[in-house]
Structures are given as C-alpha cells and as structure tokens.
Short mmCIF file of C-alpha atoms (C1' of nucleotides) in Angstrom, two decimals:
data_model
loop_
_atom_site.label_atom_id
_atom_site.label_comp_id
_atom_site.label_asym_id
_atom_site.label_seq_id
_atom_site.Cartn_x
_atom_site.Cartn_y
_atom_site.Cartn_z
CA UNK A 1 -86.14 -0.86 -8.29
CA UNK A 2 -85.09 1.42 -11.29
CA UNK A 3 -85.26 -0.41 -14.41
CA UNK A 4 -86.12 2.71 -16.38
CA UNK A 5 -84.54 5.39 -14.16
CA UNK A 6 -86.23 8.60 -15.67
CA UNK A 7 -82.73 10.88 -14.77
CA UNK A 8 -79.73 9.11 -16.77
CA UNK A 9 -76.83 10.02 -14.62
CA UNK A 10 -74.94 11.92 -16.62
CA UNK A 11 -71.74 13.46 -16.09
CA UNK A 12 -69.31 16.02 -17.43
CA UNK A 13 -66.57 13.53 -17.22
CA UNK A 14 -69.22 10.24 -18.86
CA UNK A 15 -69.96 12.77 -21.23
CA UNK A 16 -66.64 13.46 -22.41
CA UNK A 17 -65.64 9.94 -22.34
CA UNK A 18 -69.00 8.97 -24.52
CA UNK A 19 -67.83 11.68 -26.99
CA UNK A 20 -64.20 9.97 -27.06
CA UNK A 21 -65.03 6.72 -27.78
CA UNK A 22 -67.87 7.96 -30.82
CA UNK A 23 -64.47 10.17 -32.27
CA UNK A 24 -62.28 6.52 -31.75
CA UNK A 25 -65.36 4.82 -33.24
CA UNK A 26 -66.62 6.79 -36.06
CA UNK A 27 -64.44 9.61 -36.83
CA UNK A 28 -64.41 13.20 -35.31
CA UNK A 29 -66.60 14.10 -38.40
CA UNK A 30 -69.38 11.87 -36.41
CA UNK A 31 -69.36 13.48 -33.52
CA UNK A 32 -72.59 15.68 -33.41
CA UNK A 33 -74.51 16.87 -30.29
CA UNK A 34 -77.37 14.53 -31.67
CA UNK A 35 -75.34 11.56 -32.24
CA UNK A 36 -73.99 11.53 -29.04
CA UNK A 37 -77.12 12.23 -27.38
CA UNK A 38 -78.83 8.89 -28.74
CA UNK A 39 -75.24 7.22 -27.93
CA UNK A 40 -76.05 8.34 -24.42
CA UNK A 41 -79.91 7.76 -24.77
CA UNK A 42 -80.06 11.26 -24.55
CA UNK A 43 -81.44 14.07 -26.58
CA UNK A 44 -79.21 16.26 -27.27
CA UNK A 45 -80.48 19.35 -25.93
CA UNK A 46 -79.33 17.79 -22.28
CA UNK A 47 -75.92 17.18 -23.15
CA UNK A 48 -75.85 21.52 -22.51
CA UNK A 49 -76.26 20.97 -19.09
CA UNK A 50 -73.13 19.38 -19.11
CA UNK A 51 -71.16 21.33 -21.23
CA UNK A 52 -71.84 25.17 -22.61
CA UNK A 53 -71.38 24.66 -26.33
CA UNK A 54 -69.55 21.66 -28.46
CA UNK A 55 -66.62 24.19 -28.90
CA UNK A 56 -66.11 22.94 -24.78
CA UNK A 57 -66.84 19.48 -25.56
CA UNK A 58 -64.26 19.23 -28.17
CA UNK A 59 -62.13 21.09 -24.98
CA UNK A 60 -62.34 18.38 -22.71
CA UNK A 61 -61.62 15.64 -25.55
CA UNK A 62 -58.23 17.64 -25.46
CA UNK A 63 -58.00 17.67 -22.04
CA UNK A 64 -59.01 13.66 -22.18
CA UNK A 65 -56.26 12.73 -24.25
CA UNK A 66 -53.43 15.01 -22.87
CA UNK A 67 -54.14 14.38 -19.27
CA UNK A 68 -52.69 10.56 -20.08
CA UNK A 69 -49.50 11.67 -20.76
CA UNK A 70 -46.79 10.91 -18.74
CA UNK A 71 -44.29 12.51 -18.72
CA UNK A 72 -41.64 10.21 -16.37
CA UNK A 73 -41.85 12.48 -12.89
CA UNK A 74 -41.07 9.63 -11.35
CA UNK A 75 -38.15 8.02 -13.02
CA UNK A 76 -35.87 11.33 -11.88
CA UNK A 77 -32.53 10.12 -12.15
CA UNK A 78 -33.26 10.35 -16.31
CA UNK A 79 -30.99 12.99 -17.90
CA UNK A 80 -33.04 15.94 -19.80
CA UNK A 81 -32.74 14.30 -22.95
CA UNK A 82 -34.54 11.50 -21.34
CA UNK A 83 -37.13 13.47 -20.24
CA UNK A 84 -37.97 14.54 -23.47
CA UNK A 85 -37.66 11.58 -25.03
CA UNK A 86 -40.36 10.24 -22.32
CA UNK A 87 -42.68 13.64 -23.37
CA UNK A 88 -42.20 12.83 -27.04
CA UNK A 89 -42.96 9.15 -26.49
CA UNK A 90 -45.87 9.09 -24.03
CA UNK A 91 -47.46 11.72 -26.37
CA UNK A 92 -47.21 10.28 -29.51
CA UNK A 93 -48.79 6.79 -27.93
CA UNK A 94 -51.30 8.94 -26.70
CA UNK A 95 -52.11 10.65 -29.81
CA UNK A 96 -51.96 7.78 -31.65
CA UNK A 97 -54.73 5.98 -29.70
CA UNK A 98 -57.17 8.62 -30.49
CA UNK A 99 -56.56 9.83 -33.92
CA UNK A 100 -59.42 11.56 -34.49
CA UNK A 101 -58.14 14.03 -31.62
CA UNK A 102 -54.82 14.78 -33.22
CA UNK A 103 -56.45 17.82 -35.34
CA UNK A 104 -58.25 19.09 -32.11
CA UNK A 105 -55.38 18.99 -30.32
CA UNK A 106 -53.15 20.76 -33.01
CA UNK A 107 -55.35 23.52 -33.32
CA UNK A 108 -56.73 24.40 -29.44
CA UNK A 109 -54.14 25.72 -26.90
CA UNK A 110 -54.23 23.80 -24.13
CA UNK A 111 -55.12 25.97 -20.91
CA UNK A 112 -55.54 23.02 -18.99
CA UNK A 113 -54.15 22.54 -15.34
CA UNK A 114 -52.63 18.64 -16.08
CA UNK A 115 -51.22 19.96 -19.11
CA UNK A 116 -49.56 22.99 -17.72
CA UNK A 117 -47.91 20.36 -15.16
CA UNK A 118 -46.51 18.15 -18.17
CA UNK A 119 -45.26 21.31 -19.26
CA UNK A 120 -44.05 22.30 -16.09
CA UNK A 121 -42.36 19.38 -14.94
CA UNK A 122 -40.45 18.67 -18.18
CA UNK A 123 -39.39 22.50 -17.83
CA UNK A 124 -38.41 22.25 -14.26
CA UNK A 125 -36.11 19.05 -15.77
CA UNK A 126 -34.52 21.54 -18.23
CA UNK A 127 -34.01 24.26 -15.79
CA UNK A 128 -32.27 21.78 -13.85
CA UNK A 129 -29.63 21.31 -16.26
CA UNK A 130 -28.67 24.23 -16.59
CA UNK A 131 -31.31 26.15 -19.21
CA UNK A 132 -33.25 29.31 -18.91
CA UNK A 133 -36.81 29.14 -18.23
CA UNK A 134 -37.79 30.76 -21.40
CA UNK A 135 -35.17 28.33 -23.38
CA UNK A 136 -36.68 25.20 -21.35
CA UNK A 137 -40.18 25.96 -22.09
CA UNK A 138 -39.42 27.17 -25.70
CA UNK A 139 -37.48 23.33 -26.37
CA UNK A 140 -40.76 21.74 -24.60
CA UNK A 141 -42.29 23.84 -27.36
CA UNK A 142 -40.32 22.65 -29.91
CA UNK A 143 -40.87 18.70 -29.20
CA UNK A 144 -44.18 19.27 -28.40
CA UNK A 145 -44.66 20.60 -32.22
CA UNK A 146 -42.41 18.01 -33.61
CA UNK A 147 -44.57 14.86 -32.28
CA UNK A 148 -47.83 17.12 -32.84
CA UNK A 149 -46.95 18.08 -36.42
CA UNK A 150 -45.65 14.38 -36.55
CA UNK A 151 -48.83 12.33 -36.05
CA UNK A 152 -50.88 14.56 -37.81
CA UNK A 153 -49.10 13.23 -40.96
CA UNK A 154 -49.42 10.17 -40.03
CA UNK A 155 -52.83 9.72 -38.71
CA UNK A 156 -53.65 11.64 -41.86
CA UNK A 157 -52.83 9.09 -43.91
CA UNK A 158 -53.90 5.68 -42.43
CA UNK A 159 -57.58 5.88 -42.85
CA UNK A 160 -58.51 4.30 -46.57
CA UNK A 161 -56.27 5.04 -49.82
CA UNK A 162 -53.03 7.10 -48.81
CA UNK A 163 -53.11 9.01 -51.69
CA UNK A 164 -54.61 8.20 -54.90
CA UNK A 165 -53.94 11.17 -57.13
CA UNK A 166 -49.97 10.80 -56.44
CA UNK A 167 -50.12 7.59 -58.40
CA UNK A 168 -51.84 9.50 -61.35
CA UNK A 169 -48.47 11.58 -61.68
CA UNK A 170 -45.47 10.58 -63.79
CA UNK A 171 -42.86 9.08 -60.99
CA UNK A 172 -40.25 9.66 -63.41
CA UNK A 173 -40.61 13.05 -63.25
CA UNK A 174 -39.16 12.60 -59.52
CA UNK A 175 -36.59 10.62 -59.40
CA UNK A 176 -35.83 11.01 -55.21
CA UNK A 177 -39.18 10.01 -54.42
CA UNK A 178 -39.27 7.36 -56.64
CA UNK A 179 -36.21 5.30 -55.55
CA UNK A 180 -37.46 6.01 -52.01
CA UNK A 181 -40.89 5.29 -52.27
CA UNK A 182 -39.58 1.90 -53.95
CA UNK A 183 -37.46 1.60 -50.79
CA UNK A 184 -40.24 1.43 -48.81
CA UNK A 185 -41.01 5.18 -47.41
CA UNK A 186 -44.77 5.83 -46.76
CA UNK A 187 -45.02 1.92 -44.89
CA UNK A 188 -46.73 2.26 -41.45
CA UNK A 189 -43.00 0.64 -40.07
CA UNK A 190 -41.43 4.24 -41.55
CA UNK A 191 -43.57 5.69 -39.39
CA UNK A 192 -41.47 4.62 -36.78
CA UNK A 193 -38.05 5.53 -38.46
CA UNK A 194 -39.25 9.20 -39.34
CA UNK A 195 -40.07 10.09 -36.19
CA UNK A 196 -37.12 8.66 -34.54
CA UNK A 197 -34.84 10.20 -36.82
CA UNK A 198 -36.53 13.61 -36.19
CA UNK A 199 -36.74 13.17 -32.68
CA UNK A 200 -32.98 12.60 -32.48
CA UNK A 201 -31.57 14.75 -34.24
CA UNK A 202 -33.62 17.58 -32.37
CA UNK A 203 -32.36 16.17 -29.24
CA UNK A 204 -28.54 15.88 -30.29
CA UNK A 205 -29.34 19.42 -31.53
CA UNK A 206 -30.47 20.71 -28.57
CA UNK A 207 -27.40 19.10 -26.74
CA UNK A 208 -24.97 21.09 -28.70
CA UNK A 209 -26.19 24.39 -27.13
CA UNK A 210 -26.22 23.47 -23.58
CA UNK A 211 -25.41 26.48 -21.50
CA UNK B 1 -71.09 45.53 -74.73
CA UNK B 2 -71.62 43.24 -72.11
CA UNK B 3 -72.68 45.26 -68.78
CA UNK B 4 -74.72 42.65 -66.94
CA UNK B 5 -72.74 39.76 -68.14
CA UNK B 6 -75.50 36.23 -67.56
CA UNK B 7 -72.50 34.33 -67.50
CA UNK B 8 -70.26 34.64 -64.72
CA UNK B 9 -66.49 33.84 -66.23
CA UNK B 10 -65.63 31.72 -63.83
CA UNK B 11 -62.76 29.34 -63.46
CA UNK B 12 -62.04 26.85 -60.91
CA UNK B 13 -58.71 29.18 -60.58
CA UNK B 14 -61.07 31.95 -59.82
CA UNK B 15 -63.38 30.56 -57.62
CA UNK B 16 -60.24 28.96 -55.01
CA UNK B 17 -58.76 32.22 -55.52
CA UNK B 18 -61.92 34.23 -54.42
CA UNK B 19 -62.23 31.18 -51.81
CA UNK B 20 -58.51 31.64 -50.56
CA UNK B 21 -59.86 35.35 -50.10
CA UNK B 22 -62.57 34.94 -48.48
CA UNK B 23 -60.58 32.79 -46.06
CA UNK B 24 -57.94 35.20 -45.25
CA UNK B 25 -61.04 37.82 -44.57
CA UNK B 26 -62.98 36.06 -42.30
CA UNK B 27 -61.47 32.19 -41.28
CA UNK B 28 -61.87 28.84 -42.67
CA UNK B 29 -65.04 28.24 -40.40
CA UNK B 30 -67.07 31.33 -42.51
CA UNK B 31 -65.75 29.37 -45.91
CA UNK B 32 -68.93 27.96 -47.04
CA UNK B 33 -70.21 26.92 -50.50
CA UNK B 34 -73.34 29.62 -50.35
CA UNK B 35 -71.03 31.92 -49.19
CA UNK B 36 -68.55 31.96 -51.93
CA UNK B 37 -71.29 32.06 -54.49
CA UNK B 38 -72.81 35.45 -53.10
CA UNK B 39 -69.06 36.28 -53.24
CA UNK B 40 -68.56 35.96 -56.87
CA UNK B 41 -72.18 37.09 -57.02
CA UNK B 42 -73.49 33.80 -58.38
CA UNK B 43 -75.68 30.68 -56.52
CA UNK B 44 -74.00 27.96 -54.80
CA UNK B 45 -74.75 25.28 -57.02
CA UNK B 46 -72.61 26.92 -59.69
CA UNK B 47 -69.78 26.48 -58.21
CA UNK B 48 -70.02 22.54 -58.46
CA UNK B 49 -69.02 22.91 -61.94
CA UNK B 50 -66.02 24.22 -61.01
CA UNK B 51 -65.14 22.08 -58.13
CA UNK B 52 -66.38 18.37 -57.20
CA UNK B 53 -67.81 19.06 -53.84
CA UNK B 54 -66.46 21.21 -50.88
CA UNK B 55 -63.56 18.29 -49.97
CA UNK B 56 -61.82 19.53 -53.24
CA UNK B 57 -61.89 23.34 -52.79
CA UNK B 58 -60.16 22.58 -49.52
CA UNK B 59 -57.86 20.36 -51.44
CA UNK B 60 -57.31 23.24 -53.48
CA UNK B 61 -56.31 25.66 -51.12
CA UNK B 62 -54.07 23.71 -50.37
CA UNK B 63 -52.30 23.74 -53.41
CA UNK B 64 -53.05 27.17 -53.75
CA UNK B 65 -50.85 27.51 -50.58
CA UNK B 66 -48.31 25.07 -50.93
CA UNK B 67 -47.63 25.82 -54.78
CA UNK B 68 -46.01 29.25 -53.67
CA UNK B 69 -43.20 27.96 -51.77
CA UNK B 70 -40.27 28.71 -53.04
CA UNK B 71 -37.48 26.09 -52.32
CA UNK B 72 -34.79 27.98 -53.42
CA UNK B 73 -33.05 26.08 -56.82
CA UNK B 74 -31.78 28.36 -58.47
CA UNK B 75 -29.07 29.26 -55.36
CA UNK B 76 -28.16 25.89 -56.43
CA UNK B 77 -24.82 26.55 -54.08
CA UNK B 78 -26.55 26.79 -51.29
CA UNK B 79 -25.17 23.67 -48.91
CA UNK B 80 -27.84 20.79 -47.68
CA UNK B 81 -28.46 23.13 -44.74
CA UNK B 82 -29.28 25.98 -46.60
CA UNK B 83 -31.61 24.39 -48.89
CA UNK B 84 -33.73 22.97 -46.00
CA UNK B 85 -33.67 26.18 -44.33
CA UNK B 86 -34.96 27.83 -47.55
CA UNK B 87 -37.62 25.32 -47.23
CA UNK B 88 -38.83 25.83 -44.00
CA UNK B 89 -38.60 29.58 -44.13
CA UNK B 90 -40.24 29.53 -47.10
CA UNK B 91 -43.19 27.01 -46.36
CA UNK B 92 -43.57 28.81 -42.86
CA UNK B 93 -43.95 32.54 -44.27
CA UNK B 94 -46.60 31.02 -47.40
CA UNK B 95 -48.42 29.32 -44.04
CA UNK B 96 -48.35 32.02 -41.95
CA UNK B 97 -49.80 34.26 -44.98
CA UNK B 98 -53.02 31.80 -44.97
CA UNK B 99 -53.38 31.40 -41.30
CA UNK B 100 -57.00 29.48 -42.22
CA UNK B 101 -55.55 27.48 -44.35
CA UNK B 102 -52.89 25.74 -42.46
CA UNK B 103 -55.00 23.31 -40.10
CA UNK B 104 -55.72 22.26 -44.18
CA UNK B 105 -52.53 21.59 -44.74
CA UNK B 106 -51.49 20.25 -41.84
CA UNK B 107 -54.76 17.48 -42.10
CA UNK B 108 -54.66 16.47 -46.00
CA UNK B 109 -52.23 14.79 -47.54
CA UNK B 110 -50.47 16.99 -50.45
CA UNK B 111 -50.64 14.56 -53.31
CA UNK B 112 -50.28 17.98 -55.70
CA UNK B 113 -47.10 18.09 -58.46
CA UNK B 114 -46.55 21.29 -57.26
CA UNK B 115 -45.55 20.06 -54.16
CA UNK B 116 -43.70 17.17 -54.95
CA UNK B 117 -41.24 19.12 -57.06
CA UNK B 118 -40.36 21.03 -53.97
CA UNK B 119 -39.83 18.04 -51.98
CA UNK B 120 -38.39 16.72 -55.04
CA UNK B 121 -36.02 19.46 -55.46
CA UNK B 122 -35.09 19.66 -51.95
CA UNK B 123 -34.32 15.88 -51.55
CA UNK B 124 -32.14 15.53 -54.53
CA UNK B 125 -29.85 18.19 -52.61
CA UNK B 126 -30.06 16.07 -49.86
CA UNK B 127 -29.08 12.86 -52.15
CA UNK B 128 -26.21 14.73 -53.93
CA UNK B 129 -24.95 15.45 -50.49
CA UNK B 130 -24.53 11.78 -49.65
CA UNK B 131 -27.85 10.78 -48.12
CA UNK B 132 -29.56 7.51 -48.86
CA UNK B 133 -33.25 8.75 -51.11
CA UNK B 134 -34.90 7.11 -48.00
CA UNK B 135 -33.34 8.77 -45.17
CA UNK B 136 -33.52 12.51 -47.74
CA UNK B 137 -37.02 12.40 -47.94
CA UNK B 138 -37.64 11.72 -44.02
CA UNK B 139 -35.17 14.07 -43.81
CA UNK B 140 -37.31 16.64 -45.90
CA UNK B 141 -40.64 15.40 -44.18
CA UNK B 142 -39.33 16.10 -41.10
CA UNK B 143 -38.33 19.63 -41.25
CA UNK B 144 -41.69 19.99 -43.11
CA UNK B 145 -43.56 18.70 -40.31
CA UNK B 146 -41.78 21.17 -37.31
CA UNK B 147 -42.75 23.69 -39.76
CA UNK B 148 -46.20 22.75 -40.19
CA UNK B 149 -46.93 21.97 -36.18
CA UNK B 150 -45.16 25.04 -35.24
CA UNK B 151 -46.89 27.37 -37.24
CA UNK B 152 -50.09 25.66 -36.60
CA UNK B 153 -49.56 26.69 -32.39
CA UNK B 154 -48.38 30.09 -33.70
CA UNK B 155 -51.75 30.53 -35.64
CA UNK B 156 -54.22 29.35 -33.23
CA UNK B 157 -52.63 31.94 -30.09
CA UNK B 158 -52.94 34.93 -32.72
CA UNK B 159 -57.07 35.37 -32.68
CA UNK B 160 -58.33 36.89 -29.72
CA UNK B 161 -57.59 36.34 -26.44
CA UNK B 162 -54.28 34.25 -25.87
CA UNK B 163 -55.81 31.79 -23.12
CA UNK B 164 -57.93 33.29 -20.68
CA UNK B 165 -58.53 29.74 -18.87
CA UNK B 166 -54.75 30.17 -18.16
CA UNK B 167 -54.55 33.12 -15.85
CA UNK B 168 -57.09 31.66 -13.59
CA UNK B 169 -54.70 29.05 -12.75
CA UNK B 170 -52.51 29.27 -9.58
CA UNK B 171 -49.26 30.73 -11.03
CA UNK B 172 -47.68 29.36 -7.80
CA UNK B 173 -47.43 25.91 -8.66
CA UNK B 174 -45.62 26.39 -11.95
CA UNK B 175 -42.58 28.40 -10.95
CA UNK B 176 -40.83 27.38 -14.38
CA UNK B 177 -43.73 28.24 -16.45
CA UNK B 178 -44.71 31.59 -14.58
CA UNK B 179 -40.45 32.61 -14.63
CA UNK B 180 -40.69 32.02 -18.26
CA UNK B 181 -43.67 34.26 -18.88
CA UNK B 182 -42.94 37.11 -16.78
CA UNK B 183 -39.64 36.80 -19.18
CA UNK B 184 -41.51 37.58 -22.19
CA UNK B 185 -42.59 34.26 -23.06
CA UNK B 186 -45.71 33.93 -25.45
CA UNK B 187 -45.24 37.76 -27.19
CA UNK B 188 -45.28 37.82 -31.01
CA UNK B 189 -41.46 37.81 -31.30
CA UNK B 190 -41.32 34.94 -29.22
CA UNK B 191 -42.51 33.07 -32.23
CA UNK B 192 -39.85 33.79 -33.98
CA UNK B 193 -37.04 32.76 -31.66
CA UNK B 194 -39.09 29.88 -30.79
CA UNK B 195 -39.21 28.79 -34.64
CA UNK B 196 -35.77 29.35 -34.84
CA UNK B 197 -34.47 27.25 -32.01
CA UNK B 198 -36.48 24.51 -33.05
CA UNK B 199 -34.76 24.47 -36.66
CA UNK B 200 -31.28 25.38 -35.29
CA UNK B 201 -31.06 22.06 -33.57
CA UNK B 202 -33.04 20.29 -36.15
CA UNK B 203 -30.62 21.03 -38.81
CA UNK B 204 -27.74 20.70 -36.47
CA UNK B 205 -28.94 17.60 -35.01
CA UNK B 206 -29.19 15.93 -38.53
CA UNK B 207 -25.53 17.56 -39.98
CA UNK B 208 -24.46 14.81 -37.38
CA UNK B 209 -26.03 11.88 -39.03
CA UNK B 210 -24.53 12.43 -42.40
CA UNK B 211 -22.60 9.51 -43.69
"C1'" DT C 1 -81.96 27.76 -87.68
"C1'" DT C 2 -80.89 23.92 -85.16
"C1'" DG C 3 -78.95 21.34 -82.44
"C1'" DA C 4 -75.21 20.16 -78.75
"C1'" DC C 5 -73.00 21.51 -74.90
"C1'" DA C 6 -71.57 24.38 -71.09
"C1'" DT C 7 -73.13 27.15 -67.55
"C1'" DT C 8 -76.43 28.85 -64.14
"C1'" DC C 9 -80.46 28.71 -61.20
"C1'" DT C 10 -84.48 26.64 -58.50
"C1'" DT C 11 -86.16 23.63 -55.38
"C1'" DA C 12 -85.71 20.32 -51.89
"C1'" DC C 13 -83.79 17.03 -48.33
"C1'" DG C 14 -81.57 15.74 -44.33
"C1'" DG C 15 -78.31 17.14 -41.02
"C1'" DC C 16 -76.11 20.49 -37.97
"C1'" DG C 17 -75.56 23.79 -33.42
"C1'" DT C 18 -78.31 25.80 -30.23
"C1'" DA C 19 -81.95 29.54 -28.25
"C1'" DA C 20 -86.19 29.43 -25.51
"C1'" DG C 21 -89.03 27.57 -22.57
"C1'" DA C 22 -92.05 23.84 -20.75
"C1'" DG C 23 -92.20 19.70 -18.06
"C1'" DA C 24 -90.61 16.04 -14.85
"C1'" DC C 25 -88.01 14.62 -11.04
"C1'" DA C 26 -85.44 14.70 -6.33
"C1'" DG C 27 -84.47 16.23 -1.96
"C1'" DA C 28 -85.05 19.80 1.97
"C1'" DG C 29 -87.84 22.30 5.08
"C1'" DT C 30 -92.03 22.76 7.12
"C1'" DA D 1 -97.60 14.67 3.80
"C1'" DC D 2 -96.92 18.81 1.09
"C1'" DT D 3 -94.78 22.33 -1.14
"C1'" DC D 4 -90.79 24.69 -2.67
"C1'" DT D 5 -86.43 24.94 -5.07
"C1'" DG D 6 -83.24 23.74 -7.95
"C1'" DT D 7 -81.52 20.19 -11.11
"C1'" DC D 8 -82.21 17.56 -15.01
"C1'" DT D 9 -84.63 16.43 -19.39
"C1'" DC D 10 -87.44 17.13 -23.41
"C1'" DT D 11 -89.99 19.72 -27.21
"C1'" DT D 12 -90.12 22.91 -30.62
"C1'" DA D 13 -88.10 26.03 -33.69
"C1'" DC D 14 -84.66 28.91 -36.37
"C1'" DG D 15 -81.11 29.61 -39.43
"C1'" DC D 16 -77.22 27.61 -41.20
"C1'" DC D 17 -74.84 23.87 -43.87
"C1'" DG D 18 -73.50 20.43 -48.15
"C1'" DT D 19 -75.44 18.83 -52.12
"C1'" DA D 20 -78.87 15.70 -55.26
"C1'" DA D 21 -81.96 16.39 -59.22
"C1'" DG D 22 -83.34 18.66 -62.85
"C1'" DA D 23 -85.17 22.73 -65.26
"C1'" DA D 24 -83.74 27.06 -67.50
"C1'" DT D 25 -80.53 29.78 -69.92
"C1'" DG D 26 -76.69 31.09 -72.50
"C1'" DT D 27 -72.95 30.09 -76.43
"C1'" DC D 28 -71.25 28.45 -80.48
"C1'" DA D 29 -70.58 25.18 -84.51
"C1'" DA D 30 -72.77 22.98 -88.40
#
DNA sequence: TTGACATTCTTACGGCGTAAGAGACAGAGT
DNA sequence: ACTCTGTCTCTTACGCCGTAAGAATGTCAA
C-alpha cells in the first residue's frame, strides 16, 4: 500500500501537460515554476529535474500544441491547395484550443522533430506539384504566418473588454470603420470570415504562379 | 544656471522614448521599470507619474511603433494594390526597426488614433475601389496580420544561433526540407523573398474577389 | 510668505527564476 | 541483510521584478 507515495511520479511529458492545462486554466501569465509545483504537489525546485530552465518548459508547451496538428498525410488524393487548407485548418483549431500558447508559439522557432514532419510532408505535397523545394517550404512559410499572425489577433482580443479606449475616440472621425464596425466586424462569427477570406485569397494567389 | 537640475524634465514622451531605446539596446526582456529609471538617471517610482503601471508603457511602445507607419496618402493615385503594399512595406520596415517591440504589437490590441487613421486611410481606398467597408477592413486586417506574423518569425531567427536543436535531427528523413536548405533557405535574404511571395499572392489572390 | 500642487524618493511587500547543496528513497550487487 | 549508487525531492538563499503607501522636495501663483 502507497497512500502517501513519498516519490510523485513525475514525468517530462505529465509535467508539460500539468503546465498546459494551468496556461488553458489561468493564463500563461500564471504559469510560474511555483504554481505549477503546488499544482503538481510539488515544490518547485523538482520540476528542474524534469526540465533545465522554464525557457524549456515553455519549449515543450510548443511542442504540445504543434505536435496535434494534422496535417491530412493520409487523405493523399487532396490537391496542394487542399493540403494547405488542411495545415491552415488543423492549426488554427489547434491554436485556438490553447490560447495562451499562441504568443509562445509566435515567438519560438520550432526545432522540433513532429513539427519538421508537418513541415515536411506539406512540402513534399508542394514539390509534388510541381514547386521548388525552397518555393514549397517558403508557401508553408507563408500560411504558417498567416494562421499564426491570424489567431494572435484574435485570441488577443477575446479575453474581457476588446478594446475600451477605441470607444473613447470620435467614430466620426473614421468613417470606414464606422460603417463596418456597425456591420458587424470585430464579432467572434468575423472571426471566421477574416480568416477565410485571407486564407483564400493566399491560396488562389499562390495558384496563379504554379510552375 | 541649473547644473544639477532636482527635477528631472520628464515627459511620458520622454520616458517611452528612452524606453523604446533601451529596448532596441538590449531586448524587451531587459525593459524593466528600475531599469529605465537608472536610465534617465531617476528612481523607479518616478516614472509612475508618467505612465500608469508597466501594461501602459508597453501600450505605448506600441504606439510609438505603429504611429510611424506611413500609409502612403498623399500618392493618392496609387491603385488598391499599391496602397496595401505601401502598408505592409511600411508597417514591416517600422517592425523590423523595433525587433523587441513586435511580439507587443503582435499581442495588444492597437486601440491608438494613430493607428486607426492608417487603417482608416487605407480602407477608404479599398471602399472607393468598390469594396463593401466590411470586407475593406478584413481586407486591411489581413495584410496587416501576414505582416505582423511574418516579421515576428523573421525576428525571433535573427538573435543568436538560428536553431541548434535542428541540426541534430536526421536530415535524411526530410528530403524536402534538407533540398530546400542546402538551396539557401533560412539566409537573411531569404526573408525578403519569403515576405514577398507571401504578399504577391495575397494581393493577387484578393484582386480576384473584387466585385 | 504661504499655501497648493506637481514631482521625486524611500521603504516595504510579495512574487519570480534558479543556484547550491542536503536529505530521502529505490533498486542492484554483494 | 547491508551498503552503494544514482535518482528524486526538499530547504534555503540570492537577486531580480512590479508596485502600494507615504514622506520629502521642488515650483509657482496668490
């Protein structure tokens, strides 16, 4: 019997999953080595056995997140725009179910082997049809940045008050904005329609210069 | 005479100026309230009178930032196109000045009438040209957005060493993604071309969808 | 001069990441 | 059974951070 078991069984990989759900939880601002120590009835001094430095643990949240993406190996018979689209899509869902990440993962490159084969795989697609290897990996680039740059605006903006100071100016100063923001732009269902309507019209772009 | 003035002369313009400074120097993560004071050779606390708490000097480097970009009005004969590609040129050479700053910009929303009137500006172009307000302004946040996540990946590679993690991966299993390296993929000018493929079939992409 | 107000400094609190090392536990070899 | 070895955990401590509270200092108008 081991009702109080004096080791607590840690892992790299529980570890990185504890700090996920505290960021989904509370905010990445909450995550502290303490914090999740106690979430892990832990002090936080052990989580280092686990991890070298929180600079690594905010690493593997990266990892975490992007490892779930899918990037539609299996569906093959999808043309390259289709591929993409399944990148854009399965990484935006992905994003968006960890928002706290989004920042992380816009600012670390991601050295990761599952990544890299995302990466590779949508390439490989590209390649396929036709497209340099330097031009397919610079158009994963490019989505990649879209949806990134994407749901950091809008994760940005969910949490309490979108943006209190904007109502402080005089709209009729800005007559655009006004009649659109009448029309409904900034509603989380425009969401939706801005990123669709950026994701394709990069893809019909990137059609047009097909070798 | 006034040698050793005992007041300092500041202004909140001076103090996210000597902030913005200080940023460029030595990053974003060595901007910190005691900091700055030794900077303008005066205590932390002083600098609450300029400045509500930390939160709102961020805020306004932001602004400081974003207030520079030019969106190109007076060419006023500049086509649709042109005017969003002033934009993004623009916004990306102001970000790419501030390379601290732009995780910043890329995280808070910019609620600032500085930047409004650009988006202002650029959407009524967009509106004269026979776009709905709505569909201008997604227009507009979408080529702000590949901007902003673009030069966010361009930022983060510059620092030290690229990704070191990387080149202990087997090369071998991404033939795509190894090709595309050994081609040149990753070097500073690749930025560029990257940048501009990315906006190429943007803009091309949504010349398509006009009505 | 006298107030009123704007500006600056002092002190202090609680939180952070983490360096250094001591202690407790588990399993292997004898 | 005992010790050794290496893995795991805790304790303590240091220097940093943002900022609350309020005392001191400067400036200028009445």
């Amino acid at each position: 019997m081991e009702p109080t078991a004096k080791r607590a069984g840690l892992t790299r990989e529980k570890v990185l999953r504890a700090a996920l759900a505290l960021t989904d939880r509370d905010g990445i601002e909450k995550l502290s080595m303490r914090r999740l120590g106690t979430e892990l009835g832990v002090e936080a001094m052990t989580l280092y056995h686990y991890v070298p430095n929180k600079s690594a643990l905010l690493d593997g949240l990266v990892e975490l997140v992007v490892s779930a993406v899918r990037t539609g190996e299996d569906a093959a018979r999808a043309d390259w725009t289709g591929r993409l689209r399944d990148l854009a899509d399965s990484l935006r869902t992905e994003l968006l179910r960890h928002p706290g990440v989004i920042p992380l993962v816009a600012t670390r490159p991601v050295g990761t082997a599952a990544a890299l084969r995302a990466v590779e795989a949508t390439g490989a697609a590209l390649v396929a049809a036709g497209f340099t290897p330097v031009v397919a990996l610079r158009i994963v680039n490019a989505v990649a940045t879209l949806v990134i740059g994407h749901c950091l605006a809008e994760a940005a903006t969910t949490p309490g008050h979108p943006e209190p100071p904007a109502a402080a100016l005089d709209l009729a100063d800005f007559p655009a904005l006004a009649a659109a923001t009448a029309a409904g732009l900034g509603t989380p269902a425009d969401h939706d329609a801005r990123f669709t309507l950026a994701l394709d019209a990069l893809l019909t772009g990137l059609a047009t210069t097909r070798p």
